[in-house]
PDB file of C-alpha atoms and ligand atoms in Angstrom:
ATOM      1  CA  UNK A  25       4.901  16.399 -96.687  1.00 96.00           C
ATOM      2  CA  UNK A  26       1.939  18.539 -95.872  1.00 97.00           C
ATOM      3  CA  UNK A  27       2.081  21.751 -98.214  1.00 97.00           C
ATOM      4  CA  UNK A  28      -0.918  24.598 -99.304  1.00 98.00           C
ATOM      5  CA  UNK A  29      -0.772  26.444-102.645  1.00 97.00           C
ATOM      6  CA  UNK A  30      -2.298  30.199-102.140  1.00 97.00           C
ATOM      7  CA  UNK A  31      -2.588  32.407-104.152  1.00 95.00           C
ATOM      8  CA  UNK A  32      -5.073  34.402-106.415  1.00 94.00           C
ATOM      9  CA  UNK A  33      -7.321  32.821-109.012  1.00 93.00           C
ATOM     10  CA  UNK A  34      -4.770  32.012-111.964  1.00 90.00           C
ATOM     11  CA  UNK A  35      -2.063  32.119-110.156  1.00 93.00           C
ATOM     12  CA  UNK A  36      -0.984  28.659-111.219  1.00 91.00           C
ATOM     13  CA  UNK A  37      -2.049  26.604-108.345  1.00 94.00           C
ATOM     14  CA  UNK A  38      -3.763  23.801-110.133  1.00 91.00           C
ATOM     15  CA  UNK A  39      -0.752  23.413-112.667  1.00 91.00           C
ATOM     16  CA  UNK A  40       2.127  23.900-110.004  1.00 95.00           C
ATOM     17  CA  UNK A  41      -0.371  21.097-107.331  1.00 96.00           C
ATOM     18  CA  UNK A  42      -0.127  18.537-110.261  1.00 93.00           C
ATOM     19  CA  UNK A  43       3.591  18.366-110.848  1.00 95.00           C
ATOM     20  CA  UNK A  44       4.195  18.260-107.241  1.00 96.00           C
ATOM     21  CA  UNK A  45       1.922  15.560-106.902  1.00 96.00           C
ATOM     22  CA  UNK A  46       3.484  13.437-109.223  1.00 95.00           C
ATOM     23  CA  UNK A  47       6.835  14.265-108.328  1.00 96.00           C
ATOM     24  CA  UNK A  48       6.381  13.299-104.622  1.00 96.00           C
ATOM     25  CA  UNK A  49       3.484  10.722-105.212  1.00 96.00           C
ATOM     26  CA  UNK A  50       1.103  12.387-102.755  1.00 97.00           C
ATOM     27  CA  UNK A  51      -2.489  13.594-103.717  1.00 97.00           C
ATOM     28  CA  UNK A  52      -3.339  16.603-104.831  1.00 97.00           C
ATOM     29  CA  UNK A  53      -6.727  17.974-102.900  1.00 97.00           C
ATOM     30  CA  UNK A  54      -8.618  20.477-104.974  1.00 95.00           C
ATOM     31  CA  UNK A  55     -11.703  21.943-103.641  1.00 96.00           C
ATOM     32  CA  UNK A  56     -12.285  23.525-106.777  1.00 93.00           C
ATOM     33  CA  UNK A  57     -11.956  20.325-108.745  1.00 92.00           C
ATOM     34  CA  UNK A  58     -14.414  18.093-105.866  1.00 94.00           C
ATOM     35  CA  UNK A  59     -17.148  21.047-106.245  1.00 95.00           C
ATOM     36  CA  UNK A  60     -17.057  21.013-109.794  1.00 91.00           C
ATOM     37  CA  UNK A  61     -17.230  17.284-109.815  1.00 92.00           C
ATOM     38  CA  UNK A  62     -20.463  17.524-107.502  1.00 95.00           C
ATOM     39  CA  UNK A  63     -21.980  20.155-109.624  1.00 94.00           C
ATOM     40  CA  UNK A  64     -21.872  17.720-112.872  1.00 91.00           C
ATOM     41  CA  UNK A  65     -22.617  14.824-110.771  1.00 95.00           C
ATOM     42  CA  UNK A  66     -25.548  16.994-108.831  1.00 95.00           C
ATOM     43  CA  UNK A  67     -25.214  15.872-106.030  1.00 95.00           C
ATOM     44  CA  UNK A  68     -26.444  17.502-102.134  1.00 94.00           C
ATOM     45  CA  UNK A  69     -22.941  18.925-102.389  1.00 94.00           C
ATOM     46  CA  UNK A  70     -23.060  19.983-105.947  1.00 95.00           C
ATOM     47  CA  UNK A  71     -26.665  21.785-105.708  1.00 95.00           C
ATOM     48  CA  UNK A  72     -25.701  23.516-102.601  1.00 95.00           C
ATOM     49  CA  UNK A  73     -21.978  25.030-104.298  1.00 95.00           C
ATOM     50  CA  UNK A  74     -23.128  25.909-107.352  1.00 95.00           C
ATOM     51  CA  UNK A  75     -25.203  28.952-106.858  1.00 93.00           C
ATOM     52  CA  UNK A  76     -21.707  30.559-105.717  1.00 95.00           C
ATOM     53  CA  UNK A  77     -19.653  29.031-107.886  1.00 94.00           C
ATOM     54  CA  UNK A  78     -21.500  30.427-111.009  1.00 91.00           C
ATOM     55  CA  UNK A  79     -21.307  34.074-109.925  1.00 91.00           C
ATOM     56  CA  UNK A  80     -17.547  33.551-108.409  1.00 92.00           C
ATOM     57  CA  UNK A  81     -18.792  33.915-104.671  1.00 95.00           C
ATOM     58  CA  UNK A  82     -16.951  31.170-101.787  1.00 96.00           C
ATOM     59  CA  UNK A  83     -18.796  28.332-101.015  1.00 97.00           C
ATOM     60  CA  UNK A  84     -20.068  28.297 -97.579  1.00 97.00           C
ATOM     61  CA  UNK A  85     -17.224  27.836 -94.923  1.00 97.00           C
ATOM     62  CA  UNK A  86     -19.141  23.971 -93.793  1.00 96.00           C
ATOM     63  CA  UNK A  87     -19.197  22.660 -96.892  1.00 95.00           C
ATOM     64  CA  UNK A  88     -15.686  22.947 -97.560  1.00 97.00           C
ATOM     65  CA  UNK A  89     -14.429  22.210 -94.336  1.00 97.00           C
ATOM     66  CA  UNK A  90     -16.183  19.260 -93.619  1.00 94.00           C
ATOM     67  CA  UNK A  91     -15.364  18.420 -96.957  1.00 95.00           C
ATOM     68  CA  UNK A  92     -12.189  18.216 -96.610  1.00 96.00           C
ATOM     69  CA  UNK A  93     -12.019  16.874 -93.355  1.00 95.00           C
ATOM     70  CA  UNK A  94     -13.330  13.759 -94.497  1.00 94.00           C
ATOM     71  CA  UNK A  95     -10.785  13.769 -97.528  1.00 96.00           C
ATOM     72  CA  UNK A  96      -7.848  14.039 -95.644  1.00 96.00           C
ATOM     73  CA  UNK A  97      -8.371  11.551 -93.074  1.00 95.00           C
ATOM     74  CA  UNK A  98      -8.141   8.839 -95.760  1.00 96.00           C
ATOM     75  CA  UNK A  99      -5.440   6.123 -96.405  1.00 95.00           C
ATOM     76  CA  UNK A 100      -3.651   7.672 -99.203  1.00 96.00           C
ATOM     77  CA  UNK A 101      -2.765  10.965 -96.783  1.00 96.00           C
ATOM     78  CA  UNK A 102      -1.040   9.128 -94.756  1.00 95.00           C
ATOM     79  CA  UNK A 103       2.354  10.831 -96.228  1.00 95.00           C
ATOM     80  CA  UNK A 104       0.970  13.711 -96.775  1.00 97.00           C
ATOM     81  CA  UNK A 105      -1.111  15.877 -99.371  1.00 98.00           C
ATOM     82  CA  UNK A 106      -1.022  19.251-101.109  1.00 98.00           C
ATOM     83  CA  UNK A 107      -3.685  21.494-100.848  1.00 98.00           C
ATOM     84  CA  UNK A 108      -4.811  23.638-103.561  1.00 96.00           C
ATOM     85  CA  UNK A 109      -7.723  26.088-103.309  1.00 96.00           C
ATOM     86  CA  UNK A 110      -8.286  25.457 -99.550  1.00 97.00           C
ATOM     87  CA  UNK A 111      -8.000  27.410 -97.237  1.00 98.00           C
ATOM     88  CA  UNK A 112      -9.659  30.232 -98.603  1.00 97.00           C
ATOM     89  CA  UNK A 113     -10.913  32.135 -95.488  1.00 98.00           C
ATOM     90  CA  UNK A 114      -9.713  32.476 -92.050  1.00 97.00           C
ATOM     91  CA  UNK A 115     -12.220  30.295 -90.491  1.00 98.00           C
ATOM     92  CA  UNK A 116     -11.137  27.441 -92.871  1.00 98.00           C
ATOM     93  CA  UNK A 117      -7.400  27.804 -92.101  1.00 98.00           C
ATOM     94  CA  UNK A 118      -8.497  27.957 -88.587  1.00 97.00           C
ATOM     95  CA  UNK A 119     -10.650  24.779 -88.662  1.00 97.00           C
ATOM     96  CA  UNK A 120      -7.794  22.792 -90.854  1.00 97.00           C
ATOM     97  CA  UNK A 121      -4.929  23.824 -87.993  1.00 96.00           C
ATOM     98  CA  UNK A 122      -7.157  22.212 -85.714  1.00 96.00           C
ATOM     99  CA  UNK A 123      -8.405  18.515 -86.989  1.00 96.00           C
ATOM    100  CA  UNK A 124      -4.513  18.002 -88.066  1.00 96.00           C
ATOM    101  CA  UNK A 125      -3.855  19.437 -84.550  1.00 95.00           C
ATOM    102  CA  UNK A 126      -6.198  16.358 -83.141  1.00 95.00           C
ATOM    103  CA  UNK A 127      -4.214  13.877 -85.875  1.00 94.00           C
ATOM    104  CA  UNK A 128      -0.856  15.241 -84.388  1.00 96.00           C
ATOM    105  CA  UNK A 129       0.069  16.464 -87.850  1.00 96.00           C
ATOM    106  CA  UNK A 130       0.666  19.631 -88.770  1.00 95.00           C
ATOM    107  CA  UNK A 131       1.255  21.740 -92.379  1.00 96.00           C
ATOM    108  CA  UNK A 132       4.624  22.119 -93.556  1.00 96.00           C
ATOM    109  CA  UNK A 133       5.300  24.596 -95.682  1.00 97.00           C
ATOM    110  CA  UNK A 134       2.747  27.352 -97.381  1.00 98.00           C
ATOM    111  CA  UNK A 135       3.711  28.394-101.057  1.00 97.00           C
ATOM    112  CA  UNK A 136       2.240  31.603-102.021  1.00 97.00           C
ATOM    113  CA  UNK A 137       2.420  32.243-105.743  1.00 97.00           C
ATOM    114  CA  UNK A 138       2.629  35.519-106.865  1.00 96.00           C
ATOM    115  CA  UNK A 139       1.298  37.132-109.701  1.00 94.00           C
ATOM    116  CA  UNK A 140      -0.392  40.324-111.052  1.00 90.00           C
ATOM    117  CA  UNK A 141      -3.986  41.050-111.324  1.00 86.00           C
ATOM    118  CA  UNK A 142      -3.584  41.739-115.041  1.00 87.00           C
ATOM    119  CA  UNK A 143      -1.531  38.586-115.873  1.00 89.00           C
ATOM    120  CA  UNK A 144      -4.574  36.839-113.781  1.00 89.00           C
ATOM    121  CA  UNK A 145      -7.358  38.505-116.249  1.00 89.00           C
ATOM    122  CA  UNK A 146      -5.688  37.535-119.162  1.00 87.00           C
ATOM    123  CA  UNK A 147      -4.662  34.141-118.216  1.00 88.00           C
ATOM    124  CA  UNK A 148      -7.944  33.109-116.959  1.00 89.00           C
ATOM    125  CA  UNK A 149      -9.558  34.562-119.939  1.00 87.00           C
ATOM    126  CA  UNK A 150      -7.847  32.797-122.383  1.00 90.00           C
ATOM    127  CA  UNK A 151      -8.041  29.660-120.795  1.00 90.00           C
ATOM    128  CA  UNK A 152      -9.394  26.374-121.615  1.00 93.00           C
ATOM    129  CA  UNK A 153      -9.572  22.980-119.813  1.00 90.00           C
ATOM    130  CA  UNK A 154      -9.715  19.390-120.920  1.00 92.00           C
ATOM    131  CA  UNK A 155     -13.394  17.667-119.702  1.00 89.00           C
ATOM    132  CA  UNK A 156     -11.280  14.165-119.771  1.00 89.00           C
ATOM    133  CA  UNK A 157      -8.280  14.825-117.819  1.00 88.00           C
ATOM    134  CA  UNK A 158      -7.818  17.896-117.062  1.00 84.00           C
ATOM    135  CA  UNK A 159      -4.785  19.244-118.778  1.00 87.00           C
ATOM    136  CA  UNK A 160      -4.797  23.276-119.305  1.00 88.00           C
ATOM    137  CA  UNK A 161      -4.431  25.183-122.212  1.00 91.00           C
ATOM    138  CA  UNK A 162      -4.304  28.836-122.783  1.00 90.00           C
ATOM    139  CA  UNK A 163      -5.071  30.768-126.871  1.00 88.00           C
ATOM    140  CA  UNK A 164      -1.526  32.854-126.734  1.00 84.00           C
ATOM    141  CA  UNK A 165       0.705  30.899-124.149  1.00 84.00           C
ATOM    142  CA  UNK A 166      -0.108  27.337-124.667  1.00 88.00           C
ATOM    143  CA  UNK A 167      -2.764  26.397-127.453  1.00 93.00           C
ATOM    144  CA  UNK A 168      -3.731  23.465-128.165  1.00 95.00           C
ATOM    145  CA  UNK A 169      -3.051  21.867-131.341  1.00 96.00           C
ATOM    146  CA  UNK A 170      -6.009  20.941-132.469  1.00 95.00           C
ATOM    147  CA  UNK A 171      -8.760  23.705-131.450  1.00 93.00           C
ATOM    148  CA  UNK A 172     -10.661  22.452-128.753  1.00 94.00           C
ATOM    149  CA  UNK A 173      -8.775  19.311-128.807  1.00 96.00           C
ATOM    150  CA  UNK A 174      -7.017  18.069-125.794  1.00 96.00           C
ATOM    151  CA  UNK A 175      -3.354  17.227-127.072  1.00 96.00           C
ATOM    152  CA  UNK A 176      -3.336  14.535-124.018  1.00 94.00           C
ATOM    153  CA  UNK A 177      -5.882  12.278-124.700  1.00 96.00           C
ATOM    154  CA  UNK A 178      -8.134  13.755-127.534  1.00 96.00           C
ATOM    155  CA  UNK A 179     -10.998  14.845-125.041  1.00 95.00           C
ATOM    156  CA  UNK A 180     -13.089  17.835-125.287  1.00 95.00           C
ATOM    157  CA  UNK A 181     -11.541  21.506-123.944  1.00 95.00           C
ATOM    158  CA  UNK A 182     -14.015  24.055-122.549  1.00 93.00           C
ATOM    159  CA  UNK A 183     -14.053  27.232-121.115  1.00 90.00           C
ATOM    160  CA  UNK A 184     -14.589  27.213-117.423  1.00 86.00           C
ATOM    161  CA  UNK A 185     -18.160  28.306-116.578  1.00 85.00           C
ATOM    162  CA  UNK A 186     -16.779  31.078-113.958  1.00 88.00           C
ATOM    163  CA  UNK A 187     -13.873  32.324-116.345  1.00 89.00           C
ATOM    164  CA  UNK A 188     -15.675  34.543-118.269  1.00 88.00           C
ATOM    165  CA  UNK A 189     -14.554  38.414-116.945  1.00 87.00           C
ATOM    166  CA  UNK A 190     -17.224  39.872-114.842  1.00 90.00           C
ATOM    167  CA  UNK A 191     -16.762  36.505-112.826  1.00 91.00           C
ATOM    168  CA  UNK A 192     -13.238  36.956-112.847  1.00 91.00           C
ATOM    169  CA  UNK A 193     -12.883  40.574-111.656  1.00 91.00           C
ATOM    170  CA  UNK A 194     -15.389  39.062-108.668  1.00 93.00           C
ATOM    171  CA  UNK A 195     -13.517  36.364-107.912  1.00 92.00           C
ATOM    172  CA  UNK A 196     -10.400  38.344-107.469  1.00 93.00           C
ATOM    173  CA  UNK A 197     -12.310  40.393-105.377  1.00 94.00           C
ATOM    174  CA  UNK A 198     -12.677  37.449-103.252  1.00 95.00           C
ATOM    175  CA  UNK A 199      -9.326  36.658-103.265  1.00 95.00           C
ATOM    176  CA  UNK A 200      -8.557  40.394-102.100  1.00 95.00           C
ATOM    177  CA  UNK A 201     -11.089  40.240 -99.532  1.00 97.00           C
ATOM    178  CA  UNK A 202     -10.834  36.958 -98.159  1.00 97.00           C
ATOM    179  CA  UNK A 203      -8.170  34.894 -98.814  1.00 97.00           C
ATOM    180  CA  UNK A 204      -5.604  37.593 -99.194  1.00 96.00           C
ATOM    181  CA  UNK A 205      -5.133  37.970 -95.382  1.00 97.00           C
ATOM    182  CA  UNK A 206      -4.123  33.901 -94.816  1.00 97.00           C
ATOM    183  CA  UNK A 207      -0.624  35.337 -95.632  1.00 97.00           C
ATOM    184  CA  UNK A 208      -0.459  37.268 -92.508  1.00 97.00           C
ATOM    185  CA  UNK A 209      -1.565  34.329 -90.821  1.00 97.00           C
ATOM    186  CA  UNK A 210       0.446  31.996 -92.044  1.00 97.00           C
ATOM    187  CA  UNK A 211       3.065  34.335 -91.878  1.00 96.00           C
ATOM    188  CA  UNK A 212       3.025  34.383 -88.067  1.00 96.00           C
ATOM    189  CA  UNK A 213       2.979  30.477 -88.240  1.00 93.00           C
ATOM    190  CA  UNK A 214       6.196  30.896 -89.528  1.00 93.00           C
ATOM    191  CA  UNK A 215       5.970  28.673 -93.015  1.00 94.00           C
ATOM    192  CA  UNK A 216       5.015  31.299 -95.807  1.00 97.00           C
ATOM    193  CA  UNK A 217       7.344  30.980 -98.145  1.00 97.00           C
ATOM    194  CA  UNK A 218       6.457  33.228-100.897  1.00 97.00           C
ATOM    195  CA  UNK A 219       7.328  32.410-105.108  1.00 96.00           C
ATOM    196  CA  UNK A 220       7.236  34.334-108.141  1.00 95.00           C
ATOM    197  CA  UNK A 221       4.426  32.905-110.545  1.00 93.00           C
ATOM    198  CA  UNK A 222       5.740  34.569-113.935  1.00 90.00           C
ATOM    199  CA  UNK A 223       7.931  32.364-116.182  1.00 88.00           C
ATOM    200  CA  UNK A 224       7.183  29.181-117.429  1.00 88.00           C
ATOM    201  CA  UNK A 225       5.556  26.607-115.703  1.00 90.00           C
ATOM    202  CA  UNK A 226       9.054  24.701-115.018  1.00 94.00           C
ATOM    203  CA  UNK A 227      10.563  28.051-114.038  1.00 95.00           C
ATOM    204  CA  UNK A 228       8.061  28.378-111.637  1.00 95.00           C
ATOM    205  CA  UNK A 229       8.124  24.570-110.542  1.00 97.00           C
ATOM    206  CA  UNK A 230      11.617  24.915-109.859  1.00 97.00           C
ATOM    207  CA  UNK A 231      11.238  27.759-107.542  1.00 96.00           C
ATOM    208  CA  UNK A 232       8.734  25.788-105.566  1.00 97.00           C
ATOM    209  CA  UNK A 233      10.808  23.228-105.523  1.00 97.00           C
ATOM    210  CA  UNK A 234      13.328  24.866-103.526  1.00 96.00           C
ATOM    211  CA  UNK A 235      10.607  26.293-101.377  1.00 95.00           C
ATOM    212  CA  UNK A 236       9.232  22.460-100.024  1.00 92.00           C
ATOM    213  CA  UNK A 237      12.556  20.945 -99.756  1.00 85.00           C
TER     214      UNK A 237
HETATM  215  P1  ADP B 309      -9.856  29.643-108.897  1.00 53.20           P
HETATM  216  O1  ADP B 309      -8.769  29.557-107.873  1.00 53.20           O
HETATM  217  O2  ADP B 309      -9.340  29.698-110.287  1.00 53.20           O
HETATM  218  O3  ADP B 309     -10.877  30.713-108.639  1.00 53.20           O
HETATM  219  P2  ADP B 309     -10.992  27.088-107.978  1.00 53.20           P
HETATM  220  O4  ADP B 309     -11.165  25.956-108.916  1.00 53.20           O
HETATM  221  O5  ADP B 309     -10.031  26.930-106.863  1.00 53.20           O
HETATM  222  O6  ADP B 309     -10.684  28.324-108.897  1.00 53.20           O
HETATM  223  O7  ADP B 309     -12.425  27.451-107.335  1.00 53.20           O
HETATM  224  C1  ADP B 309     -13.564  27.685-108.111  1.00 53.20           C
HETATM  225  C2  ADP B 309     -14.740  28.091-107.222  1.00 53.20           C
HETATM  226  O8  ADP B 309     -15.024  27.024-106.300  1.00 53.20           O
HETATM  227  C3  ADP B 309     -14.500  29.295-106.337  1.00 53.20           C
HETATM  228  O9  ADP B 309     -14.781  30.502-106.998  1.00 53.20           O
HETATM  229  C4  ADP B 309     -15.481  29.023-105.186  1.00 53.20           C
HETATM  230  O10 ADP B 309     -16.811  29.332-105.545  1.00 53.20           O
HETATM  231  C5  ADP B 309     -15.400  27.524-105.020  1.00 53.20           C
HETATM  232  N1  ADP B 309     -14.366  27.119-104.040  1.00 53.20           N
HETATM  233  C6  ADP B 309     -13.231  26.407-104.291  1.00 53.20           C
HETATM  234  N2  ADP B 309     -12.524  26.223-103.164  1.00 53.20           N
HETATM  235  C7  ADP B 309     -13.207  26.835-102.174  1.00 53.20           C
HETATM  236  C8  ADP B 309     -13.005  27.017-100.773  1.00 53.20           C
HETATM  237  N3  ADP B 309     -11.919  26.525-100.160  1.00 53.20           N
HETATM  238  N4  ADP B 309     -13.934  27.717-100.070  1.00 53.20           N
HETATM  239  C9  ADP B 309     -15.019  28.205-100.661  1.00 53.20           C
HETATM  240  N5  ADP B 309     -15.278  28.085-101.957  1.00 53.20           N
HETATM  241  C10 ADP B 309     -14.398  27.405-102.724  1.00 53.20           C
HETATM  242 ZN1   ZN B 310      -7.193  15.573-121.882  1.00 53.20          ZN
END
């Protein structure tokens, strides 16, 4: 099963990715989560991403895409991956269609989570995220029980460098500007299928549930 979350920033995509992954035992690709590795590790990658990163701006198209080239080609995508935070432009969408064109594979289903641009803010906002495993927490929906204490595994939460709000209002921008119009294209591919992100997290799991099936 080959599936893509979309969706703006805070939609849920991260949260809704993991579930699905372990639900279906196939590996969740997060560009997000492989930049901000590189940034902390520094690496070529790292350097190069986290200009944009910082001030909520897309990575260069390359990066990404060759990127994730490389990632999906291995072993454990054999039966298939979910993608989360990639696509995010129409080049990218463009350039993935085409290397699982040359693998004779092709995406299965999109899920586009919906949500509000105020729900976003505040979510986002209020967010934290564990350093150790990454498990989410939010001050009014989800809090921790401990402050800044992962109830997981006891590892450090921290705000996300780019979720502070003039970042967020850019990134959304982003999202408007270029990621937005993937649903059209999609769309014409025929395997949008679009979801309500408000609810609970297993509301909203079930509903994408019945969208990959
Ligand atoms: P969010 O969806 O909450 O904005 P992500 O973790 O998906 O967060 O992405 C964080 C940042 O990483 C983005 O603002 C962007 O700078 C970069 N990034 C992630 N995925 C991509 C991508 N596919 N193309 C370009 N930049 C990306
Ligand atoms: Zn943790």
């Amino acid at each position: 099963m080959r599936l893509i979350l979309l969706g703006p920033p805070g939609a849920g995509k991260g949260t809704q990715a993991k579930k699905l992954k372990d639900k279906f035992f196939i590996p969740q690709i997060s560009t997000g989560d492989i930049l901000r590795r590189a940034v902390k590790d520094n690496s070529e990658l790292g350097i190069q991403a986290r200009s944009f990163m910082d001030i909520g701006q897309l990575v260069p198209d390359d990066l990404v895409i060759s990127l994730i080239k490389e990632r999906i080609k291995k072993a454990d995508c054999e039966e298939g991956f979910i993608l989360d935070g990639f696509p995010r432009t129409i080049i990218q969408a463009e350039k993935l269609s085409e290397t699982l064109n040359e693998m004779g594979l092709v995406i299965d289903t999109v899920v586009d989570l919906v949500v509000d641009a105020k729900e976003v803010i505040s979510r986002l906002a209020g967010r934290s995220t564990c350093q150790d495993c990454g498990g989410m927490f939010h001050v009014q929906s989800c809090p921790p029980k401990v402050e800044g204490v992962c109830d997981n595994c006891g590892g450090n939460l921290a705000q996300r460098q780019d979720d502070n709000s003039e970042t967020i209002l850019k990134r959304l921008d982003v999202y408007q500007e270029s990621t937005a119009p993937l649903k059209q294209f999609y769309m014409r591919q025929g395997n949008l299928k679009t979801v309500t992100a408000r609810g609970s997290v297993e509301e909203i799991f079930s509903r994408v549930l019945e969208m990959v099936k």
